[in-house]
């Protein structure tokens, strides 16, 4: 019997970023949610040791060392083995790479989080959370949030998390124009522009979807402007989602190049996804609910 673990896409509903600090990192404030779409990690108890990569974005990951998804999976498992003595190097894993690479949706970190959850389920079901947290904390700014894969406020460098169970399910369409947006280059452009601040806003007056979307409209993604300088196709994607006409909010996630629209209901999101697929058949377009805190 194969063991399967989902690696859902991470969406930054807003992303406030401060100036670079002495350690080379940028402070941030974000509210993150996770989509009902993502990569899949499969463990075969009878397969040979190692990690293979398949799926529509496997070639992009293999060609792009900056993608790091495969490496992050292996790093996560090596870290878990070092911390616990578990024989993680003997696992036979297949990564079904369904998310675009360098796309602002935490794909590599999501895969690493899935690897940690799957290894615990298979090798040590009683292993306590702090061990996984320790390993995930060494896997980059998205490591801890993607280990949990539930709605949360993220602060510090992304490692200070506060769960947000009040976030409702939001109806979204994710759009990627088929170009990578390397995180380092986006932050470099951000530093040259010198904009933004890592302020955490007060939450919405209420946590129904209508109020949350209205509140999000007053927030921002501070990496959007620098990402557009590097990758104009992101602007084309943002304009296309706006032009379709049904989105209540349109924004870039993370450092791009994926953008998203939020909609009144699933039917509106489905219509928008169909329309965008029709006008841009070469883009990656997915209707994907962002799972609320009570449903996570």
XYZ file of N, CA and C in Angstrom, residues 61-287:
681
model
N 11.474 21.799 -12.501
C 12.194 21.682 -11.233
C 13.602 21.161 -11.459
N 13.731 20.176 -12.318
C 15.047 19.595 -12.585
C 15.956 20.606 -13.279
N 15.379 21.423 -14.185
C 16.186 22.411 -14.908
C 16.586 23.586 -14.032
N 15.803 23.872 -12.986
C 15.993 25.096 -12.202
C 16.498 24.760 -10.813
N 17.812 24.808 -10.573
C 18.324 24.486 -9.241
C 17.764 25.393 -8.161
N 17.368 26.625 -8.537
C 16.814 27.535 -7.537
C 15.467 27.057 -7.032
N 14.804 26.149 -7.777
C 13.530 25.622 -7.300
C 13.668 24.933 -5.971
N 14.678 24.091 -5.808
C 15.070 23.504 -4.530
C 14.043 22.548 -3.930
N 12.925 22.270 -4.621
C 11.898 21.456 -3.967
C 12.434 20.077 -3.624
N 13.050 19.416 -4.617
C 13.612 18.104 -4.332
C 14.661 18.166 -3.249
N 15.528 19.163 -3.336
C 16.559 19.308 -2.321
C 15.955 19.547 -0.943
N 14.909 20.334 -0.860
C 14.284 20.599 0.436
C 13.648 19.340 1.010
N 13.073 18.505 0.172
C 12.543 17.229 0.657
C 13.666 16.397 1.261
N 14.763 16.289 0.541
C 15.880 15.488 1.040
C 16.504 16.115 2.281
N 16.601 17.445 2.293
C 17.126 18.121 3.487
C 16.227 17.889 4.693
N 14.915 17.951 4.476
C 13.979 17.725 5.578
C 14.133 16.318 6.136
N 14.217 15.343 5.251
C 14.344 13.957 5.715
C 15.686 13.720 6.393
N 16.758 14.316 5.845
C 18.066 14.173 6.485
C 18.063 14.810 7.865
N 17.419 15.972 7.978
C 17.334 16.624 9.280
C 16.537 15.817 10.278
N 15.448 15.207 9.809
C 14.644 14.372 10.698
C 15.433 13.153 11.145
N 16.169 12.549 10.224
C 16.992 11.401 10.593
C 18.054 11.764 11.608
N 18.698 12.924 11.407
C 19.742 13.350 12.340
C 19.172 13.648 13.719
N 17.952 14.199 13.758
C 17.359 14.582 15.040
C 16.799 13.396 15.811
N 16.459 12.310 15.110
C 15.731 11.215 15.760
C 16.406 9.860 15.648
N 17.321 9.700 14.705
C 17.891 8.381 14.444
C 17.041 7.519 13.542
N 15.925 8.042 13.039
C 15.081 7.278 12.124
C 15.797 7.067 10.788
N 15.525 5.928 10.146
C 16.179 5.579 8.884
C 15.453 6.237 7.709
N 15.517 7.556 7.657
C 14.813 8.261 6.593
C 15.474 8.069 5.235
N 16.754 7.746 5.199
C 17.445 7.587 3.916
C 16.986 6.350 3.155
N 16.271 5.459 3.812
C 15.804 4.235 3.152
C 14.433 4.394 2.513
N 13.811 5.558 2.656
C 12.465 5.751 2.129
C 12.486 5.865 0.611
N 11.442 5.325 -0.012
C 11.252 5.418 -1.459
C 10.118 6.400 -1.732
N 10.466 7.564 -2.272
C 9.501 8.650 -2.418
C 9.389 9.094 -3.869
N 8.184 9.490 -4.242
C 7.929 10.120 -5.533
C 7.228 11.443 -5.286
N 7.789 12.515 -5.833
C 7.172 13.836 -5.759
C 6.429 14.091 -7.062
N 5.108 14.226 -6.974
C 4.279 14.574 -8.121
C 4.179 16.096 -8.142
N 4.982 16.711 -9.007
C 5.150 18.166 -9.010
C 4.063 18.804 -9.852
N 3.005 19.264 -9.181
C 1.850 19.844 -9.859
C 1.826 21.365 -9.793
N 2.646 21.961 -8.918
C 2.701 23.415 -8.772
C 3.851 23.979 -9.595
N 3.668 25.167 -10.175
C 4.779 25.805 -10.884
C 5.964 26.050 -9.952
N 7.146 26.152 -10.551
C 8.390 26.360 -9.805
C 8.696 27.854 -9.728
N 9.277 28.291 -8.587
C 9.587 29.714 -8.361
C 8.344 30.553 -8.595
N 7.264 30.164 -7.907
C 5.941 30.698 -8.222
C 5.296 31.477 -7.092
N 5.945 31.608 -5.929
C 5.364 32.373 -4.839
C 4.307 31.648 -4.046
N 4.249 30.313 -4.183
C 3.237 29.536 -3.459
C 3.877 28.506 -2.534
N 5.152 28.703 -2.221
C 5.821 27.857 -1.230
C 5.996 26.419 -1.638
N 6.110 26.139 -2.933
C 6.119 24.755 -3.397
C 7.181 23.890 -2.753
N 8.434 24.360 -2.746
C 9.500 23.564 -2.148
C 9.305 23.354 -0.666
N 8.900 24.412 0.043
C 8.654 24.292 1.481
C 7.445 23.411 1.759
N 6.422 23.511 0.903
C 5.255 22.645 1.065
C 5.641 21.184 0.902
N 6.514 20.899 -0.066
C 6.969 19.525 -0.274
C 7.762 19.026 0.931
N 8.609 19.895 1.494
C 9.382 19.512 2.675
C 8.470 19.247 3.864
N 7.462 20.105 4.052
C 6.511 19.873 5.136
C 5.766 18.566 4.966
N 5.371 18.273 3.717
C 4.694 17.002 3.450
C 5.613 15.829 3.741
N 6.904 15.967 3.415
C 7.856 14.886 3.678
C 7.975 14.608 5.171
N 8.019 15.660 5.976
C 8.115 15.469 7.426
C 6.852 14.811 7.978
N 5.691 15.275 7.532
C 4.439 14.679 8.019
C 4.326 13.218 7.593
N 4.709 12.937 6.349
C 4.598 11.578 5.828
C 5.582 10.645 6.523
N 6.808 11.108 6.730
C 7.801 10.272 7.413
C 7.356 9.957 8.834
N 6.768 10.930 9.509
C 6.280 10.637 10.860
C 5.160 9.603 10.816
N 4.211 9.772 9.925
C 3.102 8.821 9.838
C 3.603 7.405 9.611
N 4.622 7.276 8.757
C 5.085 5.947 8.359
C 6.073 5.344 9.352
N 6.980 6.156 9.860
C 8.074 5.635 10.677
C 7.852 5.757 12.174
N 7.171 6.834 12.600
C 7.098 7.104 14.048
C 5.850 7.909 14.364
N 4.666 7.276 14.328
C 3.419 8.019 14.531
C 3.348 8.764 15.858
N 4.098 8.322 16.849
C 4.047 8.967 18.159
C 5.071 10.087 18.314
N 5.829 10.381 17.270
C 6.836 11.438 17.346
C 6.154 12.774 17.614
N 6.666 13.522 18.561
C 6.002 14.750 18.989
C 6.288 15.910 18.031
N 5.348 16.855 17.997
C 5.448 17.997 17.090
C 6.740 18.789 17.221
N 7.254 19.049 18.437
C 8.460 19.891 18.530
C 9.644 19.378 17.720
N 9.727 18.078 17.508
C 10.832 17.545 16.706
C 10.686 17.995 15.252
N 9.479 17.887 14.709
C 9.250 18.338 13.339
C 9.450 19.843 13.221
N 9.005 20.578 14.228
C 9.169 22.034 14.225
C 10.646 22.403 14.183
N 11.447 21.704 14.959
C 12.888 21.970 14.981
C 13.495 21.774 13.593
N 13.107 20.698 12.931
C 13.653 20.427 11.598
C 13.147 21.462 10.594
N 11.850 21.733 10.610
C 11.260 22.655 9.637
C 11.807 24.064 9.787
N 12.180 24.449 10.999
C 12.680 25.806 11.223
C 13.991 26.065 10.501
N 14.689 25.017 10.106
C 15.933 25.182 9.368
C 15.775 25.125 7.865
N 14.534 25.170 7.386
C 14.276 24.990 5.953
C 13.800 26.258 5.266
N 14.092 27.422 5.846
C 13.712 28.675 5.205
C 12.494 29.306 5.832
N 12.171 30.518 5.356
C 11.122 31.322 5.970
C 9.754 30.658 5.913
N 9.503 29.849 4.878
C 8.197 29.204 4.732
C 8.136 27.832 5.387
N 9.241 27.376 5.966
C 9.297 26.001 6.454
C 8.267 25.682 7.507
N 8.166 26.521 8.531
C 7.244 26.227 9.631
C 5.793 26.358 9.196
N 5.481 27.409 8.432
C 4.083 27.589 8.041
C 3.625 26.458 7.124
N 4.530 25.961 6.273
C 4.148 24.875 5.370
C 4.126 23.525 6.078
N 4.840 23.391 7.181
C 4.696 22.188 7.999
C 3.288 22.114 8.568
N 2.793 23.243 9.082
C 1.446 23.275 9.662
C 0.367 23.263 8.583
N 0.583 24.030 7.508
C -0.365 24.120 6.380
C -1.776 24.462 6.839
N -1.882 25.376 7.790
C -3.168 25.888 8.252
C -3.085 27.408 8.312
N -4.222 28.118 8.252
C -4.179 29.583 8.250
C -3.449 30.131 9.472
N -2.608 31.145 9.229
C -1.818 31.704 10.325
C -1.317 33.091 9.956
N -1.093 33.901 11.001
C -0.310 35.118 10.870
C 1.159 34.723 10.946
N 1.965 35.283 10.059
C 3.407 35.032 10.067
C 4.129 36.353 10.282
N 5.082 36.340 11.205
C 5.867 37.542 11.495
C 7.327 37.158 11.660
N 8.162 38.117 12.094
C 9.595 37.882 12.155
C 10.129 37.686 10.753
N 10.852 36.601 10.547
C 11.325 36.237 9.207
C 10.379 35.227 8.557
N 9.202 35.051 9.169
C 8.239 34.052 8.734
C 8.117 32.906 9.703
N 8.983 32.906 10.731
C 9.030 31.786 11.670
C 8.142 31.989 12.896
N 7.652 33.212 13.105
C 6.787 33.491 14.254
C 5.341 33.358 13.777
N 4.694 32.282 14.167
C 3.367 31.953 13.651
C 2.316 32.030 14.741
N 1.165 32.602 14.387
C -0.002 32.617 15.261
C -1.167 32.029 14.475
N -1.657 30.851 14.839
C -2.776 30.266 14.092
C -3.970 31.214 14.042
N -4.678 31.192 12.920
C -5.869 32.029 12.768
C -7.058 31.151 12.381
N -7.681 30.515 13.381
C -8.794 29.609 13.082
C -10.045 30.322 12.599
N -10.110 31.648 12.757
C -11.316 32.385 12.348
C -11.367 32.651 10.848
N -10.257 32.464 10.143
C -10.269 32.752 8.709
C -11.267 31.838 8.003
N -12.212 32.398 7.259
C -13.183 31.549 6.560
C -12.581 30.961 5.292
N -13.235 29.947 4.760
C -12.858 29.463 3.435
C -13.131 30.560 2.417
N -12.154 30.818 1.562
C -12.264 31.854 0.541
C -12.197 31.198 -0.836
N -13.039 31.654 -1.734
C -13.116 31.076 -3.077
C -12.117 31.801 -3.979
N -11.148 31.063 -4.488
C -10.024 31.676 -5.197
C -9.789 31.017 -6.545
N -9.142 31.775 -7.407
C -8.555 31.260 -8.643
C -7.088 31.654 -8.630
N -6.217 30.683 -8.849
C -4.778 30.912 -8.909
C -4.348 30.932 -10.370
N -3.479 31.882 -10.712
C -3.039 32.051 -12.099
C -1.530 32.255 -12.109
N -0.843 31.466 -12.921
C 0.593 31.649 -13.120
C 0.853 31.801 -14.611
N 1.543 32.872 -15.019
C 1.723 33.133 -16.451
C 2.812 32.310 -17.115
N 3.382 31.358 -16.387
C 4.330 30.445 -17.009
C 5.763 30.912 -17.010
N 6.073 31.869 -16.138
C 7.453 32.344 -16.009
C 7.842 32.284 -14.538
N 9.115 31.975 -14.233
C 9.545 31.959 -12.836
C 9.781 33.366 -12.310
N 9.723 33.506 -10.994
C 10.021 34.776 -10.331
C 10.941 34.469 -9.152
N 12.247 34.384 -9.387
C 13.179 33.986 -8.323
C 13.136 34.943 -7.135
N 13.006 34.380 -5.953
C 12.815 35.181 -4.748
C 13.962 36.153 -4.517
N 15.196 35.696 -4.675
C 16.342 36.557 -4.414
C 16.355 37.794 -5.287
N 16.005 37.631 -6.552
C 15.983 38.771 -7.463
C 14.890 39.759 -7.084
N 13.759 39.253 -6.606
C 12.669 40.141 -6.197
C 13.076 40.951 -4.973
N 13.683 40.299 -3.998
C 14.128 41.039 -2.817
C 15.220 42.046 -3.178
N 16.080 41.715 -4.136
C 17.076 42.675 -4.587
C 16.432 43.922 -5.162
N 15.394 43.739 -5.972
C 14.673 44.882 -6.522
C 13.945 45.648 -5.424
N 13.401 44.926 -4.450
C 12.749 45.582 -3.307
C 13.740 46.491 -2.583
N 14.948 45.997 -2.344
C 15.957 46.794 -1.640
C 16.304 48.056 -2.419
N 16.332 47.967 -3.723
C 16.638 49.145 -4.538
C 15.500 50.154 -4.507
N 14.268 49.671 -4.437
C 13.121 50.575 -4.380
C 12.965 51.211 -3.007
N 13.293 50.454 -1.957
C 13.216 50.983 -0.598
C 11.807 51.297 -0.144
N 10.865 50.391 -0.388
C 9.469 50.634 -0.020
C 9.008 49.588 0.986
N 7.936 49.920 1.710
C 7.287 48.933 2.561
C 7.725 48.980 4.006
N 7.021 48.217 4.815
C 7.307 48.069 6.231
C 6.561 46.865 6.750
N 7.137 46.198 7.754
C 6.584 44.924 8.229
C 5.512 45.134 9.291
N 4.577 46.022 9.018
C 3.522 46.315 9.988
C 2.446 45.233 9.946
N 1.998 44.809 11.132
C 0.867 43.884 11.209
C -0.391 44.701 11.446
N -1.327 44.651 10.533
C -2.553 45.424 10.712
C -3.476 44.783 11.742
N -4.333 45.598 12.328
C -5.413 45.037 13.135
C -6.301 44.196 12.228
N -6.873 43.144 12.776
C -7.690 42.243 11.978
C -8.995 42.873 11.544
N -9.754 42.172 10.717
C -11.041 42.696 10.261
C -12.042 42.808 11.400
N -13.052 43.631 11.190
C -14.070 43.823 12.224
C -14.827 42.535 12.498
N -15.002 41.716 11.493
C -15.583 40.388 11.666
C -14.891 39.451 10.684
N -15.120 38.142 10.878
C -14.377 37.162 10.101
C -15.254 36.424 9.095
N -16.346 37.036 8.646
C -17.063 36.465 7.517
C -16.322 36.835 6.238
N -16.566 36.089 5.180
C -15.792 36.259 3.951
C -15.907 37.670 3.390
N -17.099 38.245 3.438
C -17.301 39.599 2.911
C -16.406 40.603 3.621
N -16.389 40.539 4.949
C -15.576 41.479 5.719
C -14.092 41.234 5.512
N -13.701 39.973 5.437
C -12.280 39.656 5.270
C -11.769 40.160 3.922
N -12.536 39.956 2.863
C -12.092 40.421 1.549
C -11.993 41.942 1.528
N -12.967 42.621 2.129
C -12.894 44.075 2.200
C -11.685 44.554 2.979
N -11.387 43.878 4.075
C -10.213 44.230 4.887
C -8.921 43.969 4.122
N -8.850 42.843 3.413
C -7.647 42.533 2.643
C -7.376 43.583 1.572
N -8.425 44.180 1.035
C -8.239 45.191 -0.003
C -7.457 46.396 0.506
N -7.475 46.619 1.816
C -6.723 47.735 2.401
C -5.280 47.362 2.708
N -4.926 46.104 2.515
C -3.553 45.645 2.755
C -2.791 45.627 1.420
N -1.626 45.020 1.407
C -0.791 45.086 0.212
C 0.168 43.893 0.170
N 0.809 43.718 -0.958
C 1.970 42.840 -1.086
C 3.145 43.718 -1.492
N 4.062 43.941 -0.570
C 5.171 44.856 -0.825
C 6.162 44.323 -1.851
N 6.070 43.048 -2.194
C 6.964 42.492 -3.210
C 6.378 42.587 -4.618
N 5.137 43.049 -4.718
C 4.497 43.067 -6.033
C 5.191 44.041 -6.985
N 5.433 45.262 -6.535
C 6.073 46.255 -7.412
C 7.469 45.814 -7.851
N 8.337 45.359 -6.940
C 9.645 44.892 -7.415
C 9.562 43.658 -8.308
N 8.621 42.767 -8.046
C 8.478 41.595 -8.909
C 8.055 41.999 -10.317
N 7.191 43.005 -10.419
C 6.759 43.476 -11.733
C 7.917 44.070 -12.526
N 8.858 44.718 -11.834
C 10.032 45.254 -12.525
C 10.839 44.136 -13.172
N 10.975 43.027 -12.466
C 11.766 41.902 -12.971
C 11.003 41.056 -13.976
N 9.694 40.920 -13.752
C 8.894 39.963 -14.525
C 7.588 40.627 -14.955
N 7.591 41.373 -16.055
C 6.375 42.077 -16.479
C 5.182 41.163 -16.720
N 5.428 39.878 -16.991
C 4.313 38.952 -17.223
C 3.397 38.853 -16.013
N 3.920 39.136 -14.818
C 3.065 39.137 -13.629
C 2.001 40.213 -13.764
N 2.385 41.379 -14.260
C 1.411 42.443 -14.480
C 0.356 42.046 -15.490
N 0.763 41.323 -16.516
C -0.193 40.837 -17.506
C -1.211 39.904 -16.855
N -0.731 39.036 -15.959
C -1.635 38.114 -15.267
C -2.578 38.865 -14.335
N -2.059 39.827 -13.580
C -2.921 40.629 -12.702
C -3.999 41.340 -13.513
N -3.599 41.937 -14.630
C -4.567 42.655 -15.467
C -5.624 41.711 -16.024
N -5.224 40.496 -16.393
C -6.176 39.544 -16.962
C -7.216 39.124 -15.933
N -6.785 38.889 -14.697
C -7.740 38.496 -13.658
C -8.690 39.655 -13.365
N -8.165 40.873 -13.329
C -9.039 42.034 -13.108
C -10.015 42.208 -14.268
N -9.510 42.067 -15.487
C -10.341 42.309 -16.664
C -11.467 41.299 -16.788
N -11.277 40.102 -16.262
C -12.348 39.095 -16.317
C -13.584 39.598 -15.594
N -13.392 40.404 -14.551
C -14.489 41.188 -14.010
C -15.190 40.691 -12.775
N -14.976 39.449 -12.352
C -15.734 38.929 -11.214
C -14.957 38.926 -9.900
N -13.656 39.155 -9.944
C -12.841 39.066 -8.727
C -13.123 40.241 -7.804
N -13.269 39.933 -6.530
C -13.424 40.969 -5.508
C -12.072 41.547 -5.094
N -11.027 40.760 -5.216
C -9.672 41.182 -4.868
C -8.706 40.448 -5.786
N -7.691 41.158 -6.278
C -6.658 40.555 -7.120
C -5.305 40.947 -6.539
N -4.431 39.953 -6.366
C -3.136 40.230 -5.717
C -2.132 39.155 -6.130
N -0.861 39.495 -6.012
C 0.215 38.523 -6.195
C 0.467 37.809 -4.875
N 0.854 36.541 -4.945
C 1.222 35.778 -3.749
C 2.739 35.727 -3.616
N 3.239 35.909 -2.409
C 4.667 35.784 -2.146
C 5.482 36.687 -3.044
N 6.534 36.140 -3.635
C 7.382 36.896 -4.555
C 7.008 36.642 -6.014
N 5.811 36.055 -6.260
C 5.351 35.789 -7.602
C 6.002 34.526 -8.172
N 5.592 34.146 -9.343
C 4.792 34.880 -10.298
C 3.294 34.545 -10.224
N 2.873 33.728 -9.260
C 1.459 33.372 -9.162
C 0.666 34.540 -8.589
N -0.487 34.808 -9.206
C -1.431 35.800 -8.701
C -2.736 35.083 -8.392
N -3.600 35.746 -7.637
C -4.872 35.119 -7.290
C -5.985 36.151 -7.294
N -7.183 35.661 -7.543
C -8.393 36.442 -7.378
C -9.276 35.784 -6.340
N -9.975 36.597 -5.546
C -10.954 36.100 -4.580
C -12.348 36.452 -5.072
N -13.300 35.515 -4.869
C -14.618 35.614 -5.483
C -15.716 35.416 -4.445
N -16.923 35.832 -4.829
C -18.051 35.747 -3.902
C -18.406 34.313 -3.552
N -18.271 33.409 -4.512
C -18.672 32.028 -4.268
C -17.951 31.110 -5.248
N -18.166 29.813 -5.066
C -17.483 28.832 -5.905
C -17.911 28.941 -7.364
N -19.175 29.273 -7.608
C -19.649 29.375 -8.987
C -18.950 30.513 -9.725
N -18.793 31.651 -9.060
C -18.094 32.777 -9.688
C -16.639 32.426 -9.956
N -16.007 31.738 -9.011
C -14.615 31.326 -9.210
C -14.496 30.357 -10.383
N -15.437 29.437 -10.503
C -15.401 28.472 -11.607
C -15.568 29.175 -12.950
N -16.483 30.139 -13.020
C -16.671 30.883 -14.270
C -15.403 31.651 -14.639
N -14.786 32.266 -13.636
C -13.563 33.031 -13.894
C -12.440 32.120 -14.374
N -12.292 30.969 -13.735
C -11.240 30.037 -14.146
C -11.462 29.576 -15.580
N -12.702 29.259 -15.921
C -13.002 28.831 -17.292
C -12.662 29.936 -18.292
N -13.031 31.177 -17.948
C -12.770 32.291 -18.856
C -11.273 32.523 -19.035
N -10.526 32.473 -17.949
C -9.085 32.710 -18.026
C -8.372 31.587 -18.770
N -8.824 30.360 -18.575
C -8.246 29.249 -19.336
C -8.525 29.416 -20.828
N -9.698 29.964 -21.150
C -10.034 30.169 -22.553
C -9.212 31.255 -23.213
N -8.954 32.343 -22.489
C -8.203 33.454 -23.072
C -6.696 33.257 -22.981
N -6.257 32.429 -22.045
C -4.816 32.212 -21.857
C -4.555 30.710 -21.671
N -4.702 29.933 -22.730
C -4.583 28.473 -22.593
C -3.187 27.996 -22.210
N -2.180 28.851 -22.376
C -0.816 28.458 -22.026
C -0.466 28.785 -20.579
N -1.359 29.410 -19.840
C -1.128 29.717 -18.432
C -1.596 28.562 -17.552
N -1.072 28.533 -16.339
C -1.540 27.595 -15.308
C -2.655 28.297 -14.542
N -3.867 27.776 -14.629
C -5.043 28.375 -13.987
C -5.750 27.295 -13.184
N -6.015 27.579 -11.915
C -6.696 26.603 -11.070
C -7.718 27.293 -10.163
N -8.957 26.794 -10.217
C -9.915 27.157 -9.179
C -9.526 26.384 -7.924
